[in-house]
Coordinates of C-alpha atoms in Angstrom, one line a residue:
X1 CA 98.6 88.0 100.2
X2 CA 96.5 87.2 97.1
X3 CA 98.1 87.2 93.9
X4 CA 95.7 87.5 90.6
X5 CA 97.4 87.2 87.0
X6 CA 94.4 89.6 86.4
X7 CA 95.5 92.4 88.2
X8 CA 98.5 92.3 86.4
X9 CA 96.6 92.3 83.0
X10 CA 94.8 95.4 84.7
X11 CA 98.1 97.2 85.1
X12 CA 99.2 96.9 81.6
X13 CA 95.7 97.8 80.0
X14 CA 96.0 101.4 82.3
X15 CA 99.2 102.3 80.9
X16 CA 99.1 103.9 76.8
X17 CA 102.8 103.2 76.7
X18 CA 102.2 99.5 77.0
X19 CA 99.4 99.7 74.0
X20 CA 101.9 101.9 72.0
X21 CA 104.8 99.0 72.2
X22 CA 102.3 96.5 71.3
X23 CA 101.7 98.3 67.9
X24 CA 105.4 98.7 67.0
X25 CA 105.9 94.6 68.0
X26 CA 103.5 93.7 65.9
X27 CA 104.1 96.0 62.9
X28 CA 107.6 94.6 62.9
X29 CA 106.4 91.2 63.7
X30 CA 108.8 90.5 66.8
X31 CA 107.7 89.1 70.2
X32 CA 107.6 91.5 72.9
X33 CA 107.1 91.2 76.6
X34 CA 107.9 93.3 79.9
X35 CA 110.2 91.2 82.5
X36 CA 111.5 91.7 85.6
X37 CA 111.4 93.9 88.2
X38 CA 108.6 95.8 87.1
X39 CA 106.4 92.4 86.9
X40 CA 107.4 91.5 90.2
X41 CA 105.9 95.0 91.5
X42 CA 102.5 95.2 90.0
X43 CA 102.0 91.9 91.3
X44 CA 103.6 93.4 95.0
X45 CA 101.5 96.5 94.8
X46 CA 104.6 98.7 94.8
X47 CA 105.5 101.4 93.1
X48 CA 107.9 101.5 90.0
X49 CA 108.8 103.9 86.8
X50 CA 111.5 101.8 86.1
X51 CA 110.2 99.0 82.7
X52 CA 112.7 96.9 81.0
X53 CA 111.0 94.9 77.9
X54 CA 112.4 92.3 76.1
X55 CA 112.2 92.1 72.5
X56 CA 113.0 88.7 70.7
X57 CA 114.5 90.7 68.0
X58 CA 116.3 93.8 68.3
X59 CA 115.4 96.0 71.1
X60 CA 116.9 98.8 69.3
X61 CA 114.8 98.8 66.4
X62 CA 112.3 98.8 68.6
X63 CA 112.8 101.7 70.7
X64 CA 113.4 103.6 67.5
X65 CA 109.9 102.8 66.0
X66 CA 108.4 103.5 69.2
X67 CA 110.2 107.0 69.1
X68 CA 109.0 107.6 66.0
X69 CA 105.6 106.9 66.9
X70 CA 105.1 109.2 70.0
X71 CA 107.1 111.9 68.3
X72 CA 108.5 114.9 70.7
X73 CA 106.9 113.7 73.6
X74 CA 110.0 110.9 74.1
X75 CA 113.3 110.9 74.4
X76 CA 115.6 108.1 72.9
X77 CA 118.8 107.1 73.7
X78 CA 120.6 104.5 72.2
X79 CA 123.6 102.1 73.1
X80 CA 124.6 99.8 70.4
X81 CA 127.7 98.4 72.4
X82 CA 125.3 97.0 74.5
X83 CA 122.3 96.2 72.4
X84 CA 120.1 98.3 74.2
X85 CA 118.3 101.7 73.9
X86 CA 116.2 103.5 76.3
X87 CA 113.0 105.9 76.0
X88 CA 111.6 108.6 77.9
X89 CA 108.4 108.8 78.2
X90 CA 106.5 111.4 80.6
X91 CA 107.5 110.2 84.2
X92 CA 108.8 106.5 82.9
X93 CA 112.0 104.7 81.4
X94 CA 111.7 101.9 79.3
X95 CA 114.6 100.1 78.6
X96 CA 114.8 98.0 75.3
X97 CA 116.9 94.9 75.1
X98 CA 117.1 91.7 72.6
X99 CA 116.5 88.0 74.1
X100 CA 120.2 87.0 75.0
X101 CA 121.9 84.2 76.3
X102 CA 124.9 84.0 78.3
X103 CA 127.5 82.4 79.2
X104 CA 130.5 83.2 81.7
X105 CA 134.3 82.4 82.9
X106 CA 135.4 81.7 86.2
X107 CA 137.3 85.1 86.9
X108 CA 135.0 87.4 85.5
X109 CA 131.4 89.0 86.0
X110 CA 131.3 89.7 82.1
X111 CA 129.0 87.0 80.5
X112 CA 129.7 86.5 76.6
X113 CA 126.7 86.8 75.3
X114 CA 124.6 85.7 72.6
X115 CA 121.1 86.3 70.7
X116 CA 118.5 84.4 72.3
X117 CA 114.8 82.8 72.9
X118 CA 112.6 84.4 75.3
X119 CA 113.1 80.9 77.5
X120 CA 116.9 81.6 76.9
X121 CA 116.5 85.0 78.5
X122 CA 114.3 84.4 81.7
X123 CA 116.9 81.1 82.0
X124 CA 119.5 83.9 82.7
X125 CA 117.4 86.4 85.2
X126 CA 118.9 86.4 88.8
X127 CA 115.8 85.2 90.7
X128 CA 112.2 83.2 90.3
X129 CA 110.5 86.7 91.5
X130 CA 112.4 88.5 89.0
X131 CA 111.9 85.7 85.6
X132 CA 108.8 86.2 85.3
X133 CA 107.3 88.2 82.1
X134 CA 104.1 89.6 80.3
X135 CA 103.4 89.2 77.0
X136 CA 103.1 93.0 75.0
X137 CA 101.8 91.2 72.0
X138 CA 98.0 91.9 70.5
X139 CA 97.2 88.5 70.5
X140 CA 98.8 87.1 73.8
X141 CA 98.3 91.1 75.7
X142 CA 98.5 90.6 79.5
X143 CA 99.4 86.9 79.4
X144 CA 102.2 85.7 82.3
X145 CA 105.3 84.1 81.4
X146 CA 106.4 82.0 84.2
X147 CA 108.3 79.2 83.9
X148 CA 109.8 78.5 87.2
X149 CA 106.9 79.8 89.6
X150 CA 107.6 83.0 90.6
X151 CA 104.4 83.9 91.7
X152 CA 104.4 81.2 93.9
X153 CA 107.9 82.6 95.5
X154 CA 105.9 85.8 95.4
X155 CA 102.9 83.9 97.7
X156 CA 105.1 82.6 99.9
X157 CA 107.9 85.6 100.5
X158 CA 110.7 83.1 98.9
X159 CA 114.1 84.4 97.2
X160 CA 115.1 81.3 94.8
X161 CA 117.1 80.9 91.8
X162 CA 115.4 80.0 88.7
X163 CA 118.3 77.4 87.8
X164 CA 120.8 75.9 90.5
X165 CA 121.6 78.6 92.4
X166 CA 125.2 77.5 92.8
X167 CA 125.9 77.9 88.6
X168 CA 123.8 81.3 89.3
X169 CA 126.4 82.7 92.1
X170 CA 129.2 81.3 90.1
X171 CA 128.3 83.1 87.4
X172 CA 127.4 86.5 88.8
X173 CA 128.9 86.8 92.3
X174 CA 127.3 90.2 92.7
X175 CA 123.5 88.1 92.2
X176 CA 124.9 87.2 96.6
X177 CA 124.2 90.5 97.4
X178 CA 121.2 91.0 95.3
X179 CA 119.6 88.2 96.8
X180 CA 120.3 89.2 100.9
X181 CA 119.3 92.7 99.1
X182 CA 115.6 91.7 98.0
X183 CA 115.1 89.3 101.2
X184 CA 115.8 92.6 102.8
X185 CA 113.9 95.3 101.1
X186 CA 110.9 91.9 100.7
X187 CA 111.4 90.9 104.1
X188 CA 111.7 87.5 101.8
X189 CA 113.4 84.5 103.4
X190 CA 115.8 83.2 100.8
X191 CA 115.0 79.4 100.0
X192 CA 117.2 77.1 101.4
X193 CA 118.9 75.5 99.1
X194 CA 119.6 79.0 97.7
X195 CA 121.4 79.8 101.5
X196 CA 123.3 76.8 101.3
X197 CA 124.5 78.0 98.3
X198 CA 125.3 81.4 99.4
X199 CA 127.4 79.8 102.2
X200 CA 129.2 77.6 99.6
X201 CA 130.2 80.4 96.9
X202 CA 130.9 83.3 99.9
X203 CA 135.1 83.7 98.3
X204 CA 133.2 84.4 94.7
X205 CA 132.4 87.9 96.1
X206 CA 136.2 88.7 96.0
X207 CA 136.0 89.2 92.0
X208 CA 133.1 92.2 92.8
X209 CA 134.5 95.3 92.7
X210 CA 134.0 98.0 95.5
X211 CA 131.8 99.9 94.1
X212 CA 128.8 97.2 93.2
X213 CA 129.3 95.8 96.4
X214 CA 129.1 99.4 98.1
X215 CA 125.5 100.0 95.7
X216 CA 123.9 96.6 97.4
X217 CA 125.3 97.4 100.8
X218 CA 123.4 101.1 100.7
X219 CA 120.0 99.8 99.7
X220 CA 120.3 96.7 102.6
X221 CA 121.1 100.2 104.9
X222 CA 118.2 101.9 103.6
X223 CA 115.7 99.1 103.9
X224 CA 113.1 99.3 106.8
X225 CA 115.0 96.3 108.7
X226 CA 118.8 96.4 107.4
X227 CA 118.9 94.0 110.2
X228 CA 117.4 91.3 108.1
X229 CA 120.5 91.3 105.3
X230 CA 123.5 91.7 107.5
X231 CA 122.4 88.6 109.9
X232 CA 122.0 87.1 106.4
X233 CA 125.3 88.6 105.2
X234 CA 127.0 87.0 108.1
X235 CA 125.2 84.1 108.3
X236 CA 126.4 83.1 104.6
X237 CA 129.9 84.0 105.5
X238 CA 129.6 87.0 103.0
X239 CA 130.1 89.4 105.9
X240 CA 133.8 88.3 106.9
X241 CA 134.6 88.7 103.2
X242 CA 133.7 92.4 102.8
X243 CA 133.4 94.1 106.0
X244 CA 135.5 91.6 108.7
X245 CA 135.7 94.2 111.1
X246 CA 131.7 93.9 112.0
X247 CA 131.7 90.1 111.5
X248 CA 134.6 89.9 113.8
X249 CA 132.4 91.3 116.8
X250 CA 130.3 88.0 116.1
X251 CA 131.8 86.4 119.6
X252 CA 131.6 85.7 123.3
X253 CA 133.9 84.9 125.9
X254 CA 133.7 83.7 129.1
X255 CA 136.1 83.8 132.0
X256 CA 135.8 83.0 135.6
X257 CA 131.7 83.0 134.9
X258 CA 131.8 86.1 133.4
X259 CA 130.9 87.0 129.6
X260 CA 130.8 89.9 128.0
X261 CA 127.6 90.7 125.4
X262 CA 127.8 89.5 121.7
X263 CA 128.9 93.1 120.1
X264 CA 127.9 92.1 116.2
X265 CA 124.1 91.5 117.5
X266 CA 124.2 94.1 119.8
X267 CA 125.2 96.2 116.8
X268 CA 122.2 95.1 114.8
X269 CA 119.5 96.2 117.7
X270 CA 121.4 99.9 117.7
X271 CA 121.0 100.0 113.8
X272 CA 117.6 99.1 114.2
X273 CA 116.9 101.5 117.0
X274 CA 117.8 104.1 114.8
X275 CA 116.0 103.0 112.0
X276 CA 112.9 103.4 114.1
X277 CA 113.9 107.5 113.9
X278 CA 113.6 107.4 110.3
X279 CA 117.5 108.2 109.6
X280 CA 119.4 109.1 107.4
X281 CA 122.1 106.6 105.6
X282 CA 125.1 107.9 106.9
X283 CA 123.5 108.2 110.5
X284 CA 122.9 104.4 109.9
X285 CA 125.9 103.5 108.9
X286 CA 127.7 105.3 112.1
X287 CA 125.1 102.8 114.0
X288 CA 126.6 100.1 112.0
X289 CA 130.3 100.8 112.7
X290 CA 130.0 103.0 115.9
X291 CA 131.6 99.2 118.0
X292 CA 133.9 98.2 115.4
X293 CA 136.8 99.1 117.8
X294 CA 135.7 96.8 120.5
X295 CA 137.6 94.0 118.7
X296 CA 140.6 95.4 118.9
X297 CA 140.2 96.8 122.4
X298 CA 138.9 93.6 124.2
X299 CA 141.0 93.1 127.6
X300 CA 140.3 91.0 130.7
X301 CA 140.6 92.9 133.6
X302 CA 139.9 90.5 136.8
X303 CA 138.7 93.5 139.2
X304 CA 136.3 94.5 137.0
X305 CA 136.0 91.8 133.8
X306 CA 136.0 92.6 130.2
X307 CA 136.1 96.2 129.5
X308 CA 136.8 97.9 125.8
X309 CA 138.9 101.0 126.8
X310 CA 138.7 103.5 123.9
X311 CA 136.9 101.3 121.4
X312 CA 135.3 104.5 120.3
X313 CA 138.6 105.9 119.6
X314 CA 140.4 103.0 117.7
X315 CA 136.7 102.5 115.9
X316 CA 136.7 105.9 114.8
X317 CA 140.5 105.3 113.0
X318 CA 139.0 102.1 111.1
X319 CA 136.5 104.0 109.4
X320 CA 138.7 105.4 107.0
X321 CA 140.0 102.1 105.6
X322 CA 136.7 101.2 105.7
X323 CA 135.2 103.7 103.5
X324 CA 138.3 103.5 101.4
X325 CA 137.7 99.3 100.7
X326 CA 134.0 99.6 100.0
X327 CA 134.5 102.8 97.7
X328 CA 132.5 105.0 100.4
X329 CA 132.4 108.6 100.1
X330 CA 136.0 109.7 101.4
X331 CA 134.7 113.3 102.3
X332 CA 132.2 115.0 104.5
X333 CA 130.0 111.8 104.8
X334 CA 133.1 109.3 106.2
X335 CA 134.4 112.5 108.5
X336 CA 130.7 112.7 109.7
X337 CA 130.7 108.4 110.6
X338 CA 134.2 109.6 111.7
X339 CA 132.5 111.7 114.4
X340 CA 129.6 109.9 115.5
X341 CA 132.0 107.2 116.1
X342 CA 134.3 108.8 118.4
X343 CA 131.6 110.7 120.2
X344 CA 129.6 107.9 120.9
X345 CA 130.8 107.6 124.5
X346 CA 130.5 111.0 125.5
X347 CA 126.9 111.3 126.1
X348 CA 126.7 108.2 127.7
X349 CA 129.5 109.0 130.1
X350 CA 127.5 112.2 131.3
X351 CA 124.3 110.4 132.0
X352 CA 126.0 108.1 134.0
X353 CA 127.2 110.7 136.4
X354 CA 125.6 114.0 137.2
X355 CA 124.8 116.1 134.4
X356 CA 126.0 119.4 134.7
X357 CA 126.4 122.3 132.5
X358 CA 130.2 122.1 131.8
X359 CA 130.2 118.5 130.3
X360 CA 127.1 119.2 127.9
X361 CA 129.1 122.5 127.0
X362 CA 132.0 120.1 125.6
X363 CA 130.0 118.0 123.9
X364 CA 128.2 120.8 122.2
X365 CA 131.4 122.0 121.3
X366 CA 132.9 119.4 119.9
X367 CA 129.8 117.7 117.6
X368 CA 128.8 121.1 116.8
X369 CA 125.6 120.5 114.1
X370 CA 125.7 116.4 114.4
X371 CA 124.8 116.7 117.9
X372 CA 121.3 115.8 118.0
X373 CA 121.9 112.9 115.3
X374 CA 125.3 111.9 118.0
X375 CA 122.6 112.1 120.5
X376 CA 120.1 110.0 118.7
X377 CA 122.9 107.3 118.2
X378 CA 123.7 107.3 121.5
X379 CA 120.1 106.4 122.7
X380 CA 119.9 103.6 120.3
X381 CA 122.6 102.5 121.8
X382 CA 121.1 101.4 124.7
X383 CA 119.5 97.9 124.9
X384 CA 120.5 96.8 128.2
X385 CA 118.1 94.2 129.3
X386 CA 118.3 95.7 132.7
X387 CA 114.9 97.8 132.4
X388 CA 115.9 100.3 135.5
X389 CA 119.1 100.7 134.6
X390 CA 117.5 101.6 130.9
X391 CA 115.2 103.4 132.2
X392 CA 117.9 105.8 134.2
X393 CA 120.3 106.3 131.3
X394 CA 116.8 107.2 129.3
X395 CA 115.9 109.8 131.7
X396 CA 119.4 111.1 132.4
X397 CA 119.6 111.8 128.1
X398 CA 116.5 113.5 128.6
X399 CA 118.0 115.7 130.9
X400 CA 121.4 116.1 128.9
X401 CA 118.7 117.3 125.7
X402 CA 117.2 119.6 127.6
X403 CA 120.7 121.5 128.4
X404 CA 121.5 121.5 125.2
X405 CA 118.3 122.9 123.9
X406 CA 119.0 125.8 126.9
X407 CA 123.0 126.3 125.5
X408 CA 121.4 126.2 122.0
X409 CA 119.6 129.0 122.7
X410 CA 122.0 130.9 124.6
X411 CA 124.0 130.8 121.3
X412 CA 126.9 129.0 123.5
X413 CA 128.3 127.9 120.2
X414 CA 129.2 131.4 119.2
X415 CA 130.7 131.6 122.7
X416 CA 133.0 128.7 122.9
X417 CA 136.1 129.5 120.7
X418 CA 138.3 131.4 122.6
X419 CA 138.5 135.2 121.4
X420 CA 142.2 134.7 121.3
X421 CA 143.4 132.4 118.6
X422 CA 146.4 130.3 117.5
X423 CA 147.9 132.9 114.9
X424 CA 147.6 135.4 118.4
X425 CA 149.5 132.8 120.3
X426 CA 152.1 132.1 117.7
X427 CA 152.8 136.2 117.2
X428 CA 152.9 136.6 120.7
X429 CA 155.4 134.1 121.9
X430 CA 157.5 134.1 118.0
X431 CA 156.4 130.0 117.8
X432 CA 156.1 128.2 115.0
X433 CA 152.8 125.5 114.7
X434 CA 153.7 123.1 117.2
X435 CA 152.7 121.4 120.2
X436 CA 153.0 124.3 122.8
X437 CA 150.2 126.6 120.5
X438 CA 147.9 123.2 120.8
X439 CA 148.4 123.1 124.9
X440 CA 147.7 126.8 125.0
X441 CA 144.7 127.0 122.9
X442 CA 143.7 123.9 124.7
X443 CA 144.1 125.6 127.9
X444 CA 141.9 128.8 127.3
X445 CA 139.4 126.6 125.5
X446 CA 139.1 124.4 128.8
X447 CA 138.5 127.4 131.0
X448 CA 136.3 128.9 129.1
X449 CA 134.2 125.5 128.5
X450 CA 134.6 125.2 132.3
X451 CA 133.1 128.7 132.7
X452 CA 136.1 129.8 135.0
X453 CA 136.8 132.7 132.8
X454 CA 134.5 135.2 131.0
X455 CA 135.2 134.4 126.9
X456 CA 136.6 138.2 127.0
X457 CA 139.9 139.3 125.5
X458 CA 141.7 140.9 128.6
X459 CA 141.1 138.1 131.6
X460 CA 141.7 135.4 128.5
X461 CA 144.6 137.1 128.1
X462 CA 146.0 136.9 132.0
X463 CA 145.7 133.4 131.9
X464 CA 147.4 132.7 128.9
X465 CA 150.5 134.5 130.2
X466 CA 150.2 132.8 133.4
X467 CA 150.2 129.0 131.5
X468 CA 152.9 130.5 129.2
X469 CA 155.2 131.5 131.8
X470 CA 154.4 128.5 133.6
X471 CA 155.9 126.4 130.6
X472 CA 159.0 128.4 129.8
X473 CA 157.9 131.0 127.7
X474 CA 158.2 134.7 126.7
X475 CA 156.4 137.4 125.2
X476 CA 158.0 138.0 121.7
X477 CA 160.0 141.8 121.8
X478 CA 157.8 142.6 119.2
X479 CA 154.9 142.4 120.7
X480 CA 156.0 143.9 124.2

């Protein structure tokens, strides 16, 4: 990858926003540069609308002039608790703040800060790749500001700290999750002594709250190779700190020769797997979790070896404190993971046995609209090194598609709720919600998932009285 300061000066001379800051800098005589993340991108080639610009100065003042100066066609909004002010300008944000300085305690994330020099300001920028800056000013326009190298970390795909990266974790704790973030979305590797650092400061994440971490965590997810930050993530120890029920399935055992398959990496191939399909960030993070059980399931059977009886199950339960730590979504989206979780098994159960139309009727039935995401899980979830026996469970999901493309058609999900429903049962037998009503509504559900019975109201009805009398009950007088 070639990296030419040039191009960058290229970049800035296309954009009129960039010659319209320039004027207002030098009419009020302040130093003005663009920094950060929008540097880093012109020099990666990616796209960004996104330009903060430092201003040694006030950035306010500013933003105002520049307001001023393009008239209706901007929008400015101002936030003086913060020092900063933001304008709209066609498709872009430019966000406006002074030089600072800052300086931070121990047990907080909030740096007191202080006016500063342009060298004070790129001392206190997160990473190397993310210091550097361009000068906005007529007389310096398109000139690079790079004091610690960044566009060498740019040349050779390096995530490094400007300043020890140890102070730089200390400081900011959330800067851990930034970095595995950008060595993610980058495919970067982070610098060494950077690593070692993240390794070190791992218990500073405890001061982030849910809801930053849960931000970082969704854009590692939504990477191409989410892979890449959650083998960092549990490499640095960060892992065990915020989700220890996936760094817990980092393990094998072995007893009488026999081990079972390290779940946490096993994980990761799934998650990539379905990443491969392009999918969506709650589909991905039902890959992530969709073993999370097997921890807590692990037995040693000597007939047979390890198994993980109803890992899907007990996984499915441990979303929901889950969700609840990290500040996830506690609707729709965690019922959804909810599912995928608990169903995971199901398909893989029928391809390993003949697939026949009853089975694929229950599982239709029961994921309802998620099934062709369950069903796109489920084939991720194969990545037995056994090529034949790969090959089969392949070929047998094939198959289990094609039914349900056939039942799809045949509007069977119209078909499988019973025409009789729990209010009926309740009015017929005077009963109260309660565990009976479940067994019965179970009961006609099964037959007519099993296709023994016509989903019609009179031969439903016959075998209802027939369960009901078998378990001790009576038609109320009422409804005789």
């Amino acid at each position: 990858m070639k990296l030419y300061s040039d191009a960058a000066l290229a970049k800035i001379l296309d954009q009129e926003i960039f010659h319209q800051i320039s004027a207002v800098a030098d009419r009020l005589g302040v130093e003005c540069y663009v920094v950060g993340g929008y540097v880093r991108d012109i020099f990666l080639e990616r796209p960004s609308d996104d330009i903060d610009v430092v201003v040694v100065g006030s950035g306010i003042e500013v933003a105002s002039a520049l307001k001023k100066k393009l008239g209706r066609k901007a929008h400015l909004s101002v936030f003086r608790n913060f020092g900063t002010a933001q304008v709209k300008f066609r498709d872009m944000e430019v966000e406006f703040v002074g030089a600072r300085k800052e300086s931070y305690s121990h047990d907080s994330r909030k740096p007191v800060v202080e006016d500063g020099t342009l060298e004070d300001d790129q001392n206190r920028r997160d990473f190397t790749i993310n210091a550097m800056a361009i000068c906005l000013n007529k007389n310096r326009f398109g000139e690079l500001v790079d004091p610690f190298n960044g566009i060498a970390d740019l040349q050779d795909r390096i995530i490094a700290t400007p300043l020890d990266p140890e102070v730089t974790f200390s400081d900011d704790p959330l800067r851990m999750m930034r970095c595995i973030r950008f060595a993610t979305q980058l495919n970067f590797q982070i610098e060494d002594e950077t690593l070692e650092a993240l390794e070190r400061m791992a218990d500073r994440i405890r001061i982030v709250s849910g809801e930053r971490i849960e931000v970082e965590l969704n854009k590692i997810m939504m990477a191409p190779h989410p892979s890449i930050g959650f083998d960092y993530l549990q490499h640095s120890g960060l892992l065990r700190m915020i989700l220890p029920e996936l760094a817990a399935l980092d393990i094998v055992e072995k007893r009488d020769g026999r081990a079972h398959k390290n779940n946490f990496y096993h994980t990761l191939e799934v998650l990539e797997n379905v990443c491969r399909q392009d999918a969506p960030l709650w589909l991905r993070w039902s890959a992530l979790l969709h073993d999370i059980g097997k921890t807590r399931t692990k037995r040693w059977e000597p007939s047979v070896g390890w198994t993980f009886h109803n890992h899907n199950y007990i996984g499915a339960k441990m979303v929901q404190d889950v969700f609840r730590r990290l500040k996830l979504p506690m609707g729709a989206e965690m019922r959804y993971v909810q599912k995928l979780v608990d169903l995971h098994m199901r398909p893989i159960a029928i391809a390993d046995e003949e697939v026949t139309d009853s089975a694929v009727r229950r599982l239709l039935n029961d994921a309802g609209d998620d099934i062709d995401d369950l069903m796109t899980l489920c084939e991720a979830d194969i990545t037995s090194k056994n090529e034949v026996r790969k090959k089969m469970f392949l070929e047998n999901f094939r198959m289990v598609r094609e039914k349900l493309a056939d039942l799809k058609d045949k509007d069977y999900k119209r078909l499988l709720q019973p025409v009789i429903d729990g209010n009926e049962i309740m009015e017929l037998f005077h009963l109260q919600p309660s565990r009976e009503v479940g067994i019965l509504k179970q009961y006609l559900k099964d037959a007519v998932l099993d296709n023994r019975v016509e989903n019609e109201r009179e031969p439903l009805m016959e075998l209802l009285l027939q369960k009901a009398q078998s378990m001790g009950l009576t038609v109320s007088s009422t409804c005789q």
